[in-house]
mmCIF file of N, CA and C in Angstrom:
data_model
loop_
_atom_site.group_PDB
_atom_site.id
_atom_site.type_symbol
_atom_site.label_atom_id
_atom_site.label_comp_id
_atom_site.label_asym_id
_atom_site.label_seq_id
_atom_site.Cartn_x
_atom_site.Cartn_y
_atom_site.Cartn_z
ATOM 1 N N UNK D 5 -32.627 -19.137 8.188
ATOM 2 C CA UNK D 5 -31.311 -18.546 8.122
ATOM 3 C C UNK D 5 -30.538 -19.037 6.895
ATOM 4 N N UNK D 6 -30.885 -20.314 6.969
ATOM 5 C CA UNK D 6 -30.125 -20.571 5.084
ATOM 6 C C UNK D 6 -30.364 -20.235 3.739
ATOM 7 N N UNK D 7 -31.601 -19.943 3.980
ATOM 8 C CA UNK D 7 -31.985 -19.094 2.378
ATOM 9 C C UNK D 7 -31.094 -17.776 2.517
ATOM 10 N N UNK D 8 -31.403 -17.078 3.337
ATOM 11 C CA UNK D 8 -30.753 -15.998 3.742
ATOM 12 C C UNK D 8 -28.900 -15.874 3.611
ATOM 13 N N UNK D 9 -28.825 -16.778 4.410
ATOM 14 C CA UNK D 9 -27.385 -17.035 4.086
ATOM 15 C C UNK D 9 -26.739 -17.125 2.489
ATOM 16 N N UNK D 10 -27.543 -18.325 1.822
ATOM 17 C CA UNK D 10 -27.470 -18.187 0.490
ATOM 18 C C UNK D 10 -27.330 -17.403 -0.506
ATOM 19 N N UNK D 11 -28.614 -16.472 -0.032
ATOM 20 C CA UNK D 11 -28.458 -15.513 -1.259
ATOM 21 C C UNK D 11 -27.313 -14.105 -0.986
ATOM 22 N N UNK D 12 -27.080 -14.026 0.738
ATOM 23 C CA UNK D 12 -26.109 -13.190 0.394
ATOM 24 C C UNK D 12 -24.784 -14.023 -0.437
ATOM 25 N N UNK D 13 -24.187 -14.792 -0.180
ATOM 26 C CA UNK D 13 -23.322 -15.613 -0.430
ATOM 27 C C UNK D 13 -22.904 -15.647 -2.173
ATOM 28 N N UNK D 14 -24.229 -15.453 -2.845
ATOM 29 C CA UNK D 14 -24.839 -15.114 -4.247
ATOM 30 C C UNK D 14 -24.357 -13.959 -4.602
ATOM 31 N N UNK D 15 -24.980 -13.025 -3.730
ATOM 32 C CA UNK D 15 -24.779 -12.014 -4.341
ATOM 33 C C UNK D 15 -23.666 -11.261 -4.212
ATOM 34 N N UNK D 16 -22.897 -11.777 -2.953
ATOM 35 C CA UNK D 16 -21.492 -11.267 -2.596
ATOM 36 C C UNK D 16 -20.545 -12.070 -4.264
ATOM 37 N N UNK D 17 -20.750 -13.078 -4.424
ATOM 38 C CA UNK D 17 -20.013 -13.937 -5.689
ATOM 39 C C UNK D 17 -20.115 -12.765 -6.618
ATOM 40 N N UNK D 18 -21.796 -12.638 -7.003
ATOM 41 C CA UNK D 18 -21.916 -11.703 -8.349
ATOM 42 C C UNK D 18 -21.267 -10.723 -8.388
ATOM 43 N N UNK D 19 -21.425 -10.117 -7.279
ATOM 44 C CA UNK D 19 -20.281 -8.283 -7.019
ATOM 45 C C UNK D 19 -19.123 -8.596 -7.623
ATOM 46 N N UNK D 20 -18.447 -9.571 -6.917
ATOM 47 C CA UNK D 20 -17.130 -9.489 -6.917
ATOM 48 C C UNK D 20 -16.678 -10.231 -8.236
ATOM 49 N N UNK D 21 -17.970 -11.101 -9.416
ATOM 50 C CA UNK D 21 -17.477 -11.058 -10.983
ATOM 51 C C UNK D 21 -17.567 -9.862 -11.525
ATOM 52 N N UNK D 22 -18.466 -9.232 -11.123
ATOM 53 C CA UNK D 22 -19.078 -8.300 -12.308
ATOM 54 C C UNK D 22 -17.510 -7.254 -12.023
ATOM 55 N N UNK D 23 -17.059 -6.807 -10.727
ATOM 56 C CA UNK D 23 -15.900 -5.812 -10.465
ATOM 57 C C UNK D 23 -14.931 -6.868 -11.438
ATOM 58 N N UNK D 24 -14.932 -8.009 -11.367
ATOM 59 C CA UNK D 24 -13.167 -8.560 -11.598
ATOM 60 C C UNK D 24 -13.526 -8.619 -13.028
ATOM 61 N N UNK D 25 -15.127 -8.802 -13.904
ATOM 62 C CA UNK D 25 -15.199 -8.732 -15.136
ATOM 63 C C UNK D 25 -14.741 -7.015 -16.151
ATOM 64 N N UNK D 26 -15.732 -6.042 -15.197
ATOM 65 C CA UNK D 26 -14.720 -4.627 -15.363
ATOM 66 C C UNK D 26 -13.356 -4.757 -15.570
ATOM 67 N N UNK D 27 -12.746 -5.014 -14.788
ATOM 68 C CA UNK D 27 -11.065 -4.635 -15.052
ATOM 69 C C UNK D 27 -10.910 -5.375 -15.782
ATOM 70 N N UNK D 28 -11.001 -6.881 -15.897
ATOM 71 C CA UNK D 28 -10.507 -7.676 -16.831
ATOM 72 C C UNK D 28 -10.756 -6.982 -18.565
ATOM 73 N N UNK D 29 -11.681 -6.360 -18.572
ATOM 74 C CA UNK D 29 -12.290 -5.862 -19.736
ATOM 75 C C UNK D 29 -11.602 -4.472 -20.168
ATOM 76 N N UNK D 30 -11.613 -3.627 -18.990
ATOM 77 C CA UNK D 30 -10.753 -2.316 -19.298
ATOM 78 C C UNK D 30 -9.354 -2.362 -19.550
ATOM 79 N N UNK D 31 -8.946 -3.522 -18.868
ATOM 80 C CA UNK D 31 -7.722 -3.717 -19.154
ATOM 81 C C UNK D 31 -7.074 -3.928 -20.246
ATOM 82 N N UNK D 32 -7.918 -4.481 -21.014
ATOM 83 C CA UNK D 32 -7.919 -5.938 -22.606
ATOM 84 C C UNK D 32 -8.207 -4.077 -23.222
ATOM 85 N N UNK D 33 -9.096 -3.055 -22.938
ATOM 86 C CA UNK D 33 -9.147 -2.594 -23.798
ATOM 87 C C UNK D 33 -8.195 -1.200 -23.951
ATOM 88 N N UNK D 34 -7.752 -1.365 -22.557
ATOM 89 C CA UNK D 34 -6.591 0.058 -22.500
ATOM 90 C C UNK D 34 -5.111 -0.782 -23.210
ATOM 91 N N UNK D 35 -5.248 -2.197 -23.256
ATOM 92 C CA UNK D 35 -3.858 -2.777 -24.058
ATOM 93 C C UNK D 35 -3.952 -2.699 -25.680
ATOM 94 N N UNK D 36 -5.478 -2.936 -25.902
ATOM 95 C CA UNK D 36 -5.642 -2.676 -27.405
ATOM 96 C C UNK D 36 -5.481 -1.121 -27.923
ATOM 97 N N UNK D 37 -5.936 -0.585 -27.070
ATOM 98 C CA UNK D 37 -5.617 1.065 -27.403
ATOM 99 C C UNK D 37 -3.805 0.857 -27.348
ATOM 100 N N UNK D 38 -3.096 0.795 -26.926
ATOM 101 C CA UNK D 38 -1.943 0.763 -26.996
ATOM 102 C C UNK D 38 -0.812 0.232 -27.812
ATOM 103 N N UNK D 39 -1.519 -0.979 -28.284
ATOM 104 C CA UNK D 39 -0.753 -1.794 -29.465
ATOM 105 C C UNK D 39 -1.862 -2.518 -29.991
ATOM 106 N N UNK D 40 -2.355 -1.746 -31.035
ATOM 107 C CA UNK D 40 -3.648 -2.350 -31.881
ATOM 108 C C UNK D 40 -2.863 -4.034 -32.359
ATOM 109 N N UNK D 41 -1.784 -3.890 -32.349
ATOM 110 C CA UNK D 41 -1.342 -4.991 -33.118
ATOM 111 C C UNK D 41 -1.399 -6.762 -32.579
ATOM 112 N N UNK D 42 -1.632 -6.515 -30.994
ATOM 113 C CA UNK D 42 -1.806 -7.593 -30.170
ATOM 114 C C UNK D 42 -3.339 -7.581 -29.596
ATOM 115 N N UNK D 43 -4.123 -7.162 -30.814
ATOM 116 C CA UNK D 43 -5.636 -7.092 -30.616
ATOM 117 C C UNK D 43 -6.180 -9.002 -30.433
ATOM 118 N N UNK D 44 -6.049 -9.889 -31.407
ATOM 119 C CA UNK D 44 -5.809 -11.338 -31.149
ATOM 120 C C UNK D 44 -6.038 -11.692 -29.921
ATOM 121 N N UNK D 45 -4.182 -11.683 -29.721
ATOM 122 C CA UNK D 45 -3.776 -12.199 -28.359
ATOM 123 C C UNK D 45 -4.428 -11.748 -27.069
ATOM 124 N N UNK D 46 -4.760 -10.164 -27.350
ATOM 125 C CA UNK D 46 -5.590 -9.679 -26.177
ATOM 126 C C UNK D 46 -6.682 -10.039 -25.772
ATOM 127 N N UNK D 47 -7.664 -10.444 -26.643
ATOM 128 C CA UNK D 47 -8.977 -10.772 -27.129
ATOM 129 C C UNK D 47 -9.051 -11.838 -26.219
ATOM 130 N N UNK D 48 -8.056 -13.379 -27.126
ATOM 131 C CA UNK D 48 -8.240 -14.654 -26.544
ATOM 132 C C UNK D 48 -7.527 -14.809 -24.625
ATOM 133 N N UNK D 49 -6.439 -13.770 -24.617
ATOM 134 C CA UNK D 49 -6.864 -14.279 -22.902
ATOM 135 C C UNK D 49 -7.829 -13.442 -21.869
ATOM 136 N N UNK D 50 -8.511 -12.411 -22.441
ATOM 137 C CA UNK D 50 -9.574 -11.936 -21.836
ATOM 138 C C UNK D 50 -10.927 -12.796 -21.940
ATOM 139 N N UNK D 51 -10.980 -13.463 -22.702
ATOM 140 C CA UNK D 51 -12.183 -13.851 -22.707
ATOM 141 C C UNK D 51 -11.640 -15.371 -21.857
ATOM 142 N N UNK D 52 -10.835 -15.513 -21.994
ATOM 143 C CA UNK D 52 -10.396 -16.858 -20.691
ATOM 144 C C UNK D 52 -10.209 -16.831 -19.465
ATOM 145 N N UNK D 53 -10.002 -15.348 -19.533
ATOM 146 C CA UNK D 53 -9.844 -14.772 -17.852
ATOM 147 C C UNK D 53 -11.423 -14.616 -17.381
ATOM 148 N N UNK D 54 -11.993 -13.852 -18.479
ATOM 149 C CA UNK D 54 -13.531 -13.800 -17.818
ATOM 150 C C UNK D 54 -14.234 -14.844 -17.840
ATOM 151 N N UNK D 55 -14.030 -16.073 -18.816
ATOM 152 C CA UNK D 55 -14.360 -17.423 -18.157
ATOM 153 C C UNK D 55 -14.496 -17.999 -17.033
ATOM 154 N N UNK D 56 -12.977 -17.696 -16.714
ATOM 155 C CA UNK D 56 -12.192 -18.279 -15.310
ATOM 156 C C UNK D 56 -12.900 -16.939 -14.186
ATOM 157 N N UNK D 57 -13.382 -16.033 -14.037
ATOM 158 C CA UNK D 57 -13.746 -15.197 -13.087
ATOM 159 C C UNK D 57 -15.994 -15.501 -13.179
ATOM 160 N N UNK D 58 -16.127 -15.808 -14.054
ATOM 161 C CA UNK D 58 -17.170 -16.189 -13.946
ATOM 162 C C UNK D 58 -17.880 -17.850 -13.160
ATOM 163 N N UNK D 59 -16.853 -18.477 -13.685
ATOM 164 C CA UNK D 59 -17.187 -19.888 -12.973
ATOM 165 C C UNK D 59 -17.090 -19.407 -11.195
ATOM 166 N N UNK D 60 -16.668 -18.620 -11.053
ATOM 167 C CA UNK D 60 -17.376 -18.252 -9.109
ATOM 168 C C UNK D 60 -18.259 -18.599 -9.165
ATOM 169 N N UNK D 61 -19.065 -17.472 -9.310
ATOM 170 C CA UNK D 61 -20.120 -17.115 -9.033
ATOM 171 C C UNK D 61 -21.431 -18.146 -9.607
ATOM 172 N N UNK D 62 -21.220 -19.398 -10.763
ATOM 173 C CA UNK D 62 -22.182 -20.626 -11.227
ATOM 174 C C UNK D 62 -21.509 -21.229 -9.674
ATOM 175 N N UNK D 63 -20.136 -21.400 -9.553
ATOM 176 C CA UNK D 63 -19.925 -22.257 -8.163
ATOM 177 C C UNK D 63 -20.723 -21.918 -6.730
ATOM 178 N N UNK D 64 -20.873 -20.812 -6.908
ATOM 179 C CA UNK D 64 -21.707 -20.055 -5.548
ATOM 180 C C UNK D 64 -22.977 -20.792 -5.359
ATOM 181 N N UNK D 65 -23.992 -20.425 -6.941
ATOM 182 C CA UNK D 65 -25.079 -20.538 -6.715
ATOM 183 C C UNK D 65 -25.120 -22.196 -6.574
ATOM 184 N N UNK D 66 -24.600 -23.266 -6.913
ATOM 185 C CA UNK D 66 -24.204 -24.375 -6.755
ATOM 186 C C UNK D 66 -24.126 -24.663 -5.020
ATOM 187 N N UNK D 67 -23.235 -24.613 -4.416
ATOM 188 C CA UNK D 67 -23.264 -25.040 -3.613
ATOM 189 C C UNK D 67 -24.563 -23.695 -2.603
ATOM 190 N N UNK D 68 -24.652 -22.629 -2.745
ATOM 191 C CA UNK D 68 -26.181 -22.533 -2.160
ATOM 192 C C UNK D 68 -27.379 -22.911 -2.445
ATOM 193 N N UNK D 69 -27.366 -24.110 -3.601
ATOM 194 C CA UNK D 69 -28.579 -24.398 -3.372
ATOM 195 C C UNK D 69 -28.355 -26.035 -3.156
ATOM 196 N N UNK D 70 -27.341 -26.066 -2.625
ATOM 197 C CA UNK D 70 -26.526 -27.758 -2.015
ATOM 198 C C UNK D 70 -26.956 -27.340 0.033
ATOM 199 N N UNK D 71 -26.554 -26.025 -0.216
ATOM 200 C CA UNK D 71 -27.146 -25.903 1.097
ATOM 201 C C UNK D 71 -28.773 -25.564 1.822
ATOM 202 N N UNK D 72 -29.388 -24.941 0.815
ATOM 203 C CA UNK D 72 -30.331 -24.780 0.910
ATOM 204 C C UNK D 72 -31.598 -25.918 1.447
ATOM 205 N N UNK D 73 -30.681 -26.601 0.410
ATOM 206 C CA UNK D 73 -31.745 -28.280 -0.118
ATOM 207 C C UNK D 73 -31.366 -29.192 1.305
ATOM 208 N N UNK D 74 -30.526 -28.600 2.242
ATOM 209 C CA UNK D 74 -30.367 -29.618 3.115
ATOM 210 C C UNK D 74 -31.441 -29.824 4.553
#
């Protein structure tokens, strides 16, 4: 049951970067369409946001294989 458990746990994480990496991305790029001029600023907190939305899902697989191993 814990492998099992795990990998949904995985793959529920991945879904829910890859959706929050979409918007984060469409977003950065429907603002650059809008004011080319805050292309920069847009740039550097999208790619900090998708930083910050990616460390889930390394945290996921982390502690499922903390559980796994037990």
């Amino acid at each position: 049951m814990g492998p099992i458990a795990a990998a949904i746990a995985v793959g529920l994480a991945a879904l829910g970067a890859g959706i929050g990496n979409g918007l984060i991305v469409s977003r950065t790029v429907e603002g650059m369409a809008r004011q080319p001029e805050a292309k920069g600023m847009l740039q550097g907190t999208m790619i900090l946001g998708v930083a910050f939305v990616e460390a889930i899902p390394i945290m996921a697989v982390v502690i499922a294989f903390m559980v796994v191993g037990r």
